[in-house]
Coordinates of C-alpha atoms in Angstrom, one line a residue:
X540 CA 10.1 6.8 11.3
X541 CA 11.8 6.5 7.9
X542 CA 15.3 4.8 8.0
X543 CA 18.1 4.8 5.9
X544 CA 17.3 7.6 4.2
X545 CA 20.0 9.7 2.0
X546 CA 18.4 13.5 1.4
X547 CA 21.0 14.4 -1.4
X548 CA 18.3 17.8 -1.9
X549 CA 21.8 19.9 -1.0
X550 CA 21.9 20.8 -4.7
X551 CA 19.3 22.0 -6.9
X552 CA 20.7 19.9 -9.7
X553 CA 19.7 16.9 -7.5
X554 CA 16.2 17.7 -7.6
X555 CA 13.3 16.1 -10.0
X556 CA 11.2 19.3 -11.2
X557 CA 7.2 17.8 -10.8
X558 CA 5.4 20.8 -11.8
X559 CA 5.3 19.7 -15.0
X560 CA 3.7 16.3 -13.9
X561 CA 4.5 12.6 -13.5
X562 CA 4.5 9.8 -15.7
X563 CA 2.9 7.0 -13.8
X564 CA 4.1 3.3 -14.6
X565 CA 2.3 0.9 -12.1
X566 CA 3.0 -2.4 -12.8
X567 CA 0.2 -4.2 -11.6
X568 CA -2.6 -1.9 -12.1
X569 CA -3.3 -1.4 -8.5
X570 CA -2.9 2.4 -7.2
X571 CA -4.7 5.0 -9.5
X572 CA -6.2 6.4 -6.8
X573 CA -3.4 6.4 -4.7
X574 CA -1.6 8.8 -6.9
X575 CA -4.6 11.9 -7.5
X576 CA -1.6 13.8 -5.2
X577 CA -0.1 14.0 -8.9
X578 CA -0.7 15.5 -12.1
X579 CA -0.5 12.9 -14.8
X580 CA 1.7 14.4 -17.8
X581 CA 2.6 11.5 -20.1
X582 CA 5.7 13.4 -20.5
X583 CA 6.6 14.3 -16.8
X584 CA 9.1 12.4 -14.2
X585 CA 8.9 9.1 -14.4
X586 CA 7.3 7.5 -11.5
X587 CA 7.0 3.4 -11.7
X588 CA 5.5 1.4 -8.7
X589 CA 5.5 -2.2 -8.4
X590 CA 6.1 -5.0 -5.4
X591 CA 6.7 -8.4 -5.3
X592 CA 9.3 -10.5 -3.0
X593 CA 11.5 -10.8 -6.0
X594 CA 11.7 -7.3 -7.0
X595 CA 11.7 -6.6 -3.3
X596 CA 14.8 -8.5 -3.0
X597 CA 16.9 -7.2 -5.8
X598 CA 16.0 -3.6 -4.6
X599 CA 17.4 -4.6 -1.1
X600 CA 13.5 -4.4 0.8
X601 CA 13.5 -5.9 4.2
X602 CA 11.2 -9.4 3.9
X603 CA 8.5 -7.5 6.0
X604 CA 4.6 -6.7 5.3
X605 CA 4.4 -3.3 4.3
X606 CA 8.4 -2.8 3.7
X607 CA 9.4 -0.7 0.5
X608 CA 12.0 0.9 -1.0
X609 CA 11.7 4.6 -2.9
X610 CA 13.7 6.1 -5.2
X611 CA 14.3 9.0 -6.8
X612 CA 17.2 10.2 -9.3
X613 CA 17.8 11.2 -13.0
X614 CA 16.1 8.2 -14.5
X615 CA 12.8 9.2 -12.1
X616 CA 10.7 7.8 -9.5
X617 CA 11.2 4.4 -8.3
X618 CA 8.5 2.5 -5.4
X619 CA 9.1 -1.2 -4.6
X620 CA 7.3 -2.7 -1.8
X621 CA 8.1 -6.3 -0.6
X622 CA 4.1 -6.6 -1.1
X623 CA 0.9 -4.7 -2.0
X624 CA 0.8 -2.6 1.5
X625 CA 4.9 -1.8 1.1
X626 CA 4.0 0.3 -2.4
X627 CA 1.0 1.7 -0.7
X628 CA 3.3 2.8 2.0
X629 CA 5.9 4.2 -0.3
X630 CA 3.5 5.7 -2.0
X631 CA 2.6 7.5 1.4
X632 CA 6.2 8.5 2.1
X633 CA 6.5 10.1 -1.9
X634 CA 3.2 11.9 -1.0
X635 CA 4.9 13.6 2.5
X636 CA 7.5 14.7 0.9
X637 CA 5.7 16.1 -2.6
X638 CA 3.4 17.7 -0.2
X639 CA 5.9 19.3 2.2
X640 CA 6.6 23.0 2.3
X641 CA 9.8 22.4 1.5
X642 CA 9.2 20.7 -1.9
X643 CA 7.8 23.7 -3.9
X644 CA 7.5 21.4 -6.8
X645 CA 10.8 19.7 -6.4
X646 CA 11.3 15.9 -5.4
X647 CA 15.2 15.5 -4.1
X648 CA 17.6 12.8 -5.4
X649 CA 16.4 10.4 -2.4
X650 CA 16.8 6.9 -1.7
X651 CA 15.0 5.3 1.4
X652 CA 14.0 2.0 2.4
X653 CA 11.3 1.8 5.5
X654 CA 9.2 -1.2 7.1
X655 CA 7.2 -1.1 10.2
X656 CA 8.5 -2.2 13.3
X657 CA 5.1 -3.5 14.5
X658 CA 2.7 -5.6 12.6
X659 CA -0.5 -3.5 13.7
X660 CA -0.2 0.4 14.3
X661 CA -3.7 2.3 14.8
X662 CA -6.2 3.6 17.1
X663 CA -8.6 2.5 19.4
X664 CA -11.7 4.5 19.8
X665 CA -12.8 3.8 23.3
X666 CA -15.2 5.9 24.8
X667 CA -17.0 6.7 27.3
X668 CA -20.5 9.3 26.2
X669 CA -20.9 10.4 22.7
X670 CA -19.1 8.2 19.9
X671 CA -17.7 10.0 16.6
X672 CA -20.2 10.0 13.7
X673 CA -19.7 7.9 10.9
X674 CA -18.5 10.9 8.5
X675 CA -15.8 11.6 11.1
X676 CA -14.6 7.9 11.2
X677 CA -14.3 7.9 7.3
X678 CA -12.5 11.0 7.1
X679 CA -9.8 9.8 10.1
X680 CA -9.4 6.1 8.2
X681 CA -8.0 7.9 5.1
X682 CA -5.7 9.4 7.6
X683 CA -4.8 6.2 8.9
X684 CA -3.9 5.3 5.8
X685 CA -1.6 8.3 5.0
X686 CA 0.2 7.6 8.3
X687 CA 0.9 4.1 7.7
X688 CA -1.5 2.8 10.5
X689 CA -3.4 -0.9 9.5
X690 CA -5.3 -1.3 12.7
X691 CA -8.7 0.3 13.9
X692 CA -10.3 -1.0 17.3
X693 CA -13.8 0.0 18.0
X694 CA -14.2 0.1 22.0
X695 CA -17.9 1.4 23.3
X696 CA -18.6 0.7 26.5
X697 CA -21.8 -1.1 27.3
X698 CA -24.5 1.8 27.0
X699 CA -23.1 3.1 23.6
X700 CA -24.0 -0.1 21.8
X701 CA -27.6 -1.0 23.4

């Protein structure tokens, strides 16, 4: 769930063209692979990520783990996350929405500010027979990841693990 989000996408004037590329201005070094979703174009929309409790603060970001505030109008792209895990998480919602059908290479004039409601959201893989192979666990944590889930609960019962 995303909350308090404005979609102002009505006109196309409100829209940031990306096929051209982003500029990517992350402030403490910490998401290059977090934005491959992109093409880098030093002259494209500017997209700055950073987090901090201060920043958080001034950008009106809920005093959550994983809370963040995105941005985007005529001066760019703008993440803030109340911490490391609330840019991440913006970073997830820019991705949704760059990636949506919809989109076709257009990023609306959007502000949004979202924090989970629960401190662990994941999945539990309890089974009972044949557990998932390691390649399949991989591949589903990046998913986890791009769904905004932090928890992953390994549950054999007691055959599976002798």
């Amino acid at each position: 769930e995303i909350r308090n989000c404005d979609w102002s996408s009505d006109v196309c004037s409100s829209d940031l063209d990306l096929q051209n590329g982003v500029k990517v201005i992350d402030k403490k070094g910490k998401f290059a692979d977090d934005v491959k979703f992109l093409t880098a174009n030093a002259k494209g929309v500017r997209l700055t990520i950073d987090f901090g409790e201060k920043l958080a603060a001034k950008a009106g970001v809920k005093p959550v783990s994983g809370a963040y505030s995105l941005k985007a109008d005529a001066k760019g792209i703008q993440i803030v996350g109340y911490d490391e895990r609330g840019a991440f998480y913006g970073l997830q919602t820019l991705r949704q929405i760059v990636n949506s059908e919809m989109a076709k290479g257009q990023m609306p004039y959007t502000t949004c500010n979202d924090y989970p409601d629960l401190p662990n959201r994941g999945v539990v893989e309890g089974f009972y027979g044949e557990p998932w192979s390691h390649q399949v666990r991989l591949s589903l944590i990046d998913y986890y990841g791009k769904n905004k889930m932090n928890t992953y609960l390994y549950g054999p019962d007691r055959k599976s693990v002798v």
